Amino acid sequence: MPRIAEGRPAAKPSSTEQKDRHRRILRAAAHLGAEHGFDHVQMNDVAKEANVAIATLYRYFPSKVHLFTSVMRWRVGAYELEETPTVDDPAGGVADLLIRMSREMSRTPKLALAMIQGNSLSYAMGSRDSALDDERFTRIVQHAAGIAEATPDTARQIRLIVSCWFGTLVSLLNGRFSMGQAEDDIRAACALLLRPLEPDSR
């Protein structure tokens, strides 16, 4: 099992040149991941395609787990909005978002599974960098529902929706679901889980 390197925190790019190298690495990893999947991507090949020294690659991404978790965070970040939109149908808004993400990820299934594998390993090993559990992804889903400020109840609803979507996405990428079945399940989950919660009667 790939391990997260211990005692080697990932560096954060600060200068324009460093940010450019960082983006090149993410693009190279995404390209190679789409071709080969997580297990067959070599860090040396990523460095070569990104035209950076291997030491530079490891400075920003201490392991392949870090790398593909970061690719997922980068891809997920493309859906982030600066402001919360006005949404007439919260369940429909979230379903549309998750279906759009599912369609995009299903176009490059090897890359999608590589990102999921990296994210799952990161989460299992206790890293705080897991892409689907960070505040950014929660905020993206929350905004899709038109929720400016989440209560504990709505936060739980979002958590449950993300969990359902994640399972559906894995089944889609592994060929167990068709895209149509996945879309139907996503819409059903959002409709059920974003209903107003009943007051606690206990």
mmCIF file of C-alpha atoms in Angstrom:
data_model
loop_
_atom_site.group_PDB
_atom_site.id
_atom_site.type_symbol
_atom_site.label_atom_id
_atom_site.label_comp_id
_atom_site.label_asym_id
_atom_site.label_seq_id
_atom_site.Cartn_x
_atom_site.Cartn_y
_atom_site.Cartn_z
ATOM 1 C CA MET A 1 0.000 0.000 0.000
ATOM 2 C CA PRO A 2 1.395 3.457 -0.874
ATOM 3 C CA ARG A 3 2.447 5.399 2.181
ATOM 4 C CA ILE A 4 2.274 9.068 2.965
ATOM 5 C CA ALA A 5 5.795 10.229 3.674
ATOM 6 C CA GLU A 6 6.250 11.043 7.329
ATOM 7 C CA GLY A 7 7.992 14.143 8.622
ATOM 8 C CA ARG A 8 8.009 15.842 5.251
ATOM 9 C CA PRO A 9 5.247 18.448 5.004
ATOM 10 C CA ALA A 10 4.334 19.530 1.507
ATOM 11 C CA ALA A 11 5.677 22.940 0.517
ATOM 12 C CA LYS A 12 3.222 25.595 -0.657
ATOM 13 C CA PRO A 13 4.065 27.503 -3.842
ATOM 14 C CA SER A 14 4.286 31.250 -3.303
ATOM 15 C CA SER A 15 5.974 32.946 -6.255
ATOM 16 C CA THR A 16 4.501 33.070 -9.758
ATOM 17 C CA GLU A 17 7.205 30.702 -10.983
ATOM 18 C CA GLN A 18 6.531 28.224 -8.179
ATOM 19 C CA LYS A 19 2.777 28.311 -8.839
ATOM 20 C CA ASP A 20 3.421 27.656 -12.512
ATOM 21 C CA ARG A 21 5.561 24.602 -11.678
ATOM 22 C CA HIS A 22 2.901 23.409 -9.238
ATOM 23 C CA ARG A 23 0.196 23.631 -11.922
ATOM 24 C CA ARG A 24 2.405 21.851 -14.458
ATOM 25 C CA ILE A 25 2.872 18.990 -12.024
ATOM 26 C CA LEU A 26 -0.878 18.675 -11.440
ATOM 27 C CA ARG A 27 -1.575 18.703 -15.180
ATOM 28 C CA ALA A 28 1.123 16.101 -15.819
ATOM 29 C CA ALA A 29 -0.245 13.861 -13.070
ATOM 30 C CA ALA A 30 -3.777 14.209 -14.455
ATOM 31 C CA HIS A 31 -2.587 13.308 -17.957
ATOM 32 C CA LEU A 32 -0.594 10.282 -16.844
ATOM 33 C CA GLY A 33 -3.309 9.189 -14.409
ATOM 34 C CA ALA A 34 -5.870 9.251 -17.224
ATOM 35 C CA GLU A 35 -3.608 6.972 -19.281
ATOM 36 C CA HIS A 36 -2.255 4.582 -16.667
ATOM 37 C CA GLY A 37 -4.236 4.768 -13.407
ATOM 38 C CA PHE A 38 -2.852 5.238 -9.896
ATOM 39 C CA ASP A 39 -0.719 2.104 -9.558
ATOM 40 C CA HIS A 40 1.152 2.528 -12.836
ATOM 41 C CA VAL A 41 2.030 6.215 -12.615
ATOM 42 C CA GLN A 42 5.667 6.755 -11.665
ATOM 43 C CA MET A 43 6.752 9.945 -9.909
ATOM 44 C CA ASN A 44 9.792 10.182 -12.212
ATOM 45 C CA ASP A 45 7.487 10.209 -15.232
ATOM 46 C CA VAL A 46 5.365 12.976 -13.697
ATOM 47 C CA ALA A 47 8.477 15.086 -13.071
ATOM 48 C CA LYS A 48 9.691 14.498 -16.626
ATOM 49 C CA GLU A 49 6.354 15.420 -18.223
ATOM 50 C CA ALA A 50 6.042 18.517 -16.016
ATOM 51 C CA ASN A 51 9.647 19.480 -16.854
ATOM 52 C CA VAL A 52 10.656 19.793 -13.206
ATOM 53 C CA ALA A 53 13.375 18.163 -11.143
ATOM 54 C CA ILE A 54 12.271 15.111 -9.151
ATOM 55 C CA ALA A 55 13.315 16.958 -5.974
ATOM 56 C CA THR A 56 10.894 19.760 -6.893
ATOM 57 C CA LEU A 57 8.083 17.256 -7.359
ATOM 58 C CA TYR A 58 8.706 15.680 -3.953
ATOM 59 C CA ARG A 59 8.989 19.112 -2.354
ATOM 60 C CA TYR A 60 5.374 19.882 -3.240
ATOM 61 C CA PHE A 61 4.053 16.309 -3.200
ATOM 62 C CA PRO A 62 5.902 14.014 -0.756
ATOM 63 C CA SER A 63 4.158 10.909 -2.127
ATOM 64 C CA LYS A 64 1.907 9.706 -4.923
ATOM 65 C CA VAL A 65 -0.963 9.763 -2.421
ATOM 66 C CA HIS A 66 -0.351 13.474 -1.826
ATOM 67 C CA LEU A 67 -0.122 14.026 -5.564
ATOM 68 C CA PHE A 68 -3.423 12.464 -6.606
ATOM 69 C CA THR A 69 -5.276 13.862 -3.608
ATOM 70 C CA SER A 70 -4.048 17.271 -4.741
ATOM 71 C CA VAL A 71 -5.177 16.566 -8.307
ATOM 72 C CA MET A 72 -8.645 15.826 -6.959
ATOM 73 C CA ARG A 73 -8.687 18.987 -4.837
ATOM 74 C CA TRP A 74 -7.593 20.959 -7.902
ATOM 75 C CA ARG A 75 -10.322 19.458 -10.090
ATOM 76 C CA VAL A 76 -13.001 19.879 -7.428
ATOM 77 C CA GLY A 77 -11.946 23.508 -6.910
ATOM 78 C CA ALA A 78 -13.075 24.321 -10.448
ATOM 79 C CA TYR A 79 -16.669 24.102 -9.192
ATOM 80 C CA GLU A 80 -16.197 26.616 -6.392
ATOM 81 C CA LEU A 81 -18.289 29.811 -6.497
ATOM 82 C CA GLU A 82 -17.384 33.082 -4.821
ATOM 83 C CA GLU A 83 -20.954 33.827 -3.763
ATOM 84 C CA THR A 84 -23.944 31.697 -2.820
ATOM 85 C CA PRO A 85 -26.486 31.799 -5.661
ATOM 86 C CA THR A 86 -30.239 32.035 -5.236
ATOM 87 C CA VAL A 87 -31.595 28.516 -5.736
ATOM 88 C CA ASP A 88 -35.301 27.698 -6.103
ATOM 89 C CA ASP A 89 -34.797 23.929 -5.860
ATOM 90 C CA PRO A 90 -31.958 22.977 -3.451
ATOM 91 C CA ALA A 91 -32.199 19.247 -4.196
ATOM 92 C CA GLY A 92 -32.167 19.893 -7.936
ATOM 93 C CA GLY A 93 -29.238 22.292 -7.637
ATOM 94 C CA VAL A 94 -27.112 19.771 -5.741
ATOM 95 C CA ALA A 95 -28.133 16.928 -8.049
ATOM 96 C CA ASP A 96 -27.181 18.988 -11.115
ATOM 97 C CA LEU A 97 -23.767 19.720 -9.608
ATOM 98 C CA LEU A 98 -23.019 16.105 -8.667
ATOM 99 C CA ILE A 99 -24.258 14.776 -12.004
ATOM 100 C CA ARG A 100 -22.067 17.282 -13.837
ATOM 101 C CA MET A 101 -19.080 16.163 -11.785
ATOM 102 C CA SER A 102 -19.934 12.500 -12.379
ATOM 103 C CA ARG A 103 -20.145 12.994 -16.128
ATOM 104 C CA GLU A 104 -16.809 14.781 -16.223
ATOM 105 C CA MET A 105 -15.081 12.133 -14.102
ATOM 106 C CA SER A 106 -16.564 9.289 -16.140
ATOM 107 C CA ARG A 107 -14.870 10.667 -19.264
ATOM 108 C CA THR A 108 -11.481 9.751 -17.760
ATOM 109 C CA PRO A 109 -12.283 6.777 -15.525
ATOM 110 C CA LYS A 110 -8.675 5.797 -14.836
ATOM 111 C CA LEU A 111 -7.888 9.294 -13.623
ATOM 112 C CA ALA A 112 -11.084 9.445 -11.589
ATOM 113 C CA LEU A 113 -10.282 6.145 -9.879
ATOM 114 C CA ALA A 114 -6.686 7.297 -9.302
ATOM 115 C CA MET A 115 -7.961 10.451 -7.574
ATOM 116 C CA ILE A 116 -10.414 8.431 -5.504
ATOM 117 C CA GLN A 117 -7.723 5.919 -4.543
ATOM 118 C CA GLY A 118 -5.345 8.688 -3.486
ATOM 119 C CA ASN A 119 -8.090 10.469 -1.582
ATOM 120 C CA SER A 120 -9.222 7.294 0.187
ATOM 121 C CA LEU A 121 -5.660 6.382 1.211
ATOM 122 C CA SER A 122 -5.086 9.918 2.456
ATOM 123 C CA TYR A 123 -8.267 9.809 4.526
ATOM 124 C CA ALA A 124 -7.524 6.311 5.873
ATOM 125 C CA MET A 125 -4.070 7.407 6.980
ATOM 126 C CA GLY A 126 -5.421 10.357 8.918
ATOM 127 C CA SER A 127 -4.306 13.119 6.588
ATOM 128 C CA ARG A 128 -6.231 16.387 6.684
ATOM 129 C CA ASP A 129 -5.787 16.788 2.948
ATOM 130 C CA SER A 130 -8.522 14.396 1.799
ATOM 131 C CA ALA A 131 -10.407 16.231 -0.923
ATOM 132 C CA LEU A 132 -13.961 15.070 -0.261
ATOM 133 C CA ASP A 133 -13.884 15.864 3.440
ATOM 134 C CA ASP A 134 -12.531 19.370 3.387
ATOM 135 C CA GLU A 135 -14.409 22.596 3.925
ATOM 136 C CA ARG A 136 -14.084 23.588 0.280
ATOM 137 C CA PHE A 137 -16.054 20.625 -1.067
ATOM 138 C CA THR A 138 -18.710 21.019 1.619
ATOM 139 C CA ARG A 139 -18.999 24.687 0.684
ATOM 140 C CA ILE A 140 -19.323 23.840 -3.021
ATOM 141 C CA VAL A 141 -22.228 21.463 -2.339
ATOM 142 C CA GLN A 142 -23.758 23.902 0.134
ATOM 143 C CA HIS A 143 -23.658 26.701 -2.457
ATOM 144 C CA ALA A 144 -25.264 24.435 -5.057
ATOM 145 C CA ALA A 145 -28.176 24.090 -2.616
ATOM 146 C CA GLY A 146 -28.324 27.869 -2.165
ATOM 147 C CA ILE A 147 -27.443 27.579 1.532
ATOM 148 C CA ALA A 148 -25.442 30.564 2.759
ATOM 149 C CA GLU A 149 -24.966 29.340 6.327
ATOM 150 C CA ALA A 150 -25.283 25.656 7.174
ATOM 151 C CA THR A 151 -26.907 24.571 10.419
ATOM 152 C CA PRO A 152 -25.777 21.333 12.074
ATOM 153 C CA ASP A 153 -28.780 19.616 10.449
ATOM 154 C CA THR A 154 -28.037 20.864 6.939
ATOM 155 C CA ALA A 155 -24.353 20.045 7.390
ATOM 156 C CA ARG A 156 -25.377 16.480 8.210
ATOM 157 C CA GLN A 157 -27.639 16.350 5.166
ATOM 158 C CA ILE A 158 -24.774 17.474 2.941
ATOM 159 C CA ARG A 159 -22.454 14.888 4.506
ATOM 160 C CA LEU A 160 -24.960 12.125 3.778
ATOM 161 C CA ILE A 161 -25.476 13.290 0.203
ATOM 162 C CA VAL A 162 -21.732 13.352 -0.442
ATOM 163 C CA SER A 163 -21.412 9.830 0.981
ATOM 164 C CA CYS A 164 -24.224 8.553 -1.252
ATOM 165 C CA TRP A 165 -22.797 10.285 -4.296
ATOM 166 C CA PHE A 166 -19.325 8.922 -3.647
ATOM 167 C CA GLY A 167 -20.621 5.335 -3.558
ATOM 168 C CA THR A 168 -22.655 5.900 -6.716
ATOM 169 C CA LEU A 169 -19.657 7.433 -8.470
ATOM 170 C CA VAL A 170 -17.424 4.446 -7.654
ATOM 171 C CA SER A 171 -20.095 2.058 -8.974
ATOM 172 C CA LEU A 172 -20.373 4.140 -12.154
ATOM 173 C CA LEU A 173 -16.614 4.184 -12.726
ATOM 174 C CA ASN A 174 -16.362 0.428 -12.131
ATOM 175 C CA GLY A 175 -19.094 -0.275 -14.666
ATOM 176 C CA ARG A 176 -21.709 -1.463 -12.181
ATOM 177 C CA PHE A 177 -24.037 1.453 -13.002
ATOM 178 C CA SER A 178 -24.822 3.122 -16.283
ATOM 179 C CA MET A 179 -24.742 6.908 -16.406
ATOM 180 C CA GLY A 180 -28.533 6.920 -16.494
ATOM 181 C CA GLN A 181 -28.778 4.750 -13.379
ATOM 182 C CA ALA A 182 -26.230 6.912 -11.585
ATOM 183 C CA GLU A 183 -28.126 10.096 -12.445
ATOM 184 C CA ASP A 184 -31.417 8.619 -11.243
ATOM 185 C CA ASP A 185 -29.842 7.549 -7.935
ATOM 186 C CA ILE A 186 -28.165 10.922 -7.410
ATOM 187 C CA ARG A 187 -31.436 12.788 -7.972
ATOM 188 C CA ALA A 188 -33.314 10.386 -5.689
ATOM 189 C CA ALA A 189 -30.717 10.750 -2.914
ATOM 190 C CA CYS A 190 -30.755 14.540 -3.126
ATOM 191 C CA ALA A 191 -34.566 14.654 -3.102
ATOM 192 C CA LEU A 192 -34.732 12.388 -0.054
ATOM 193 C CA LEU A 193 -31.864 13.840 1.941
ATOM 194 C CA LEU A 194 -32.521 17.518 1.340
ATOM 195 C CA ARG A 195 -36.111 17.400 2.502
ATOM 196 C CA PRO A 196 -36.757 19.638 5.525
ATOM 197 C CA LEU A 197 -35.842 17.669 8.630
ATOM 198 C CA GLU A 198 -38.687 16.814 10.963
ATOM 199 C CA PRO A 199 -38.433 18.199 14.512
ATOM 200 C CA ASP A 200 -36.966 15.712 16.969
ATOM 201 C CA SER A 201 -39.969 14.110 18.662
ATOM 202 C CA ARG A 202 -38.043 12.362 21.414
#
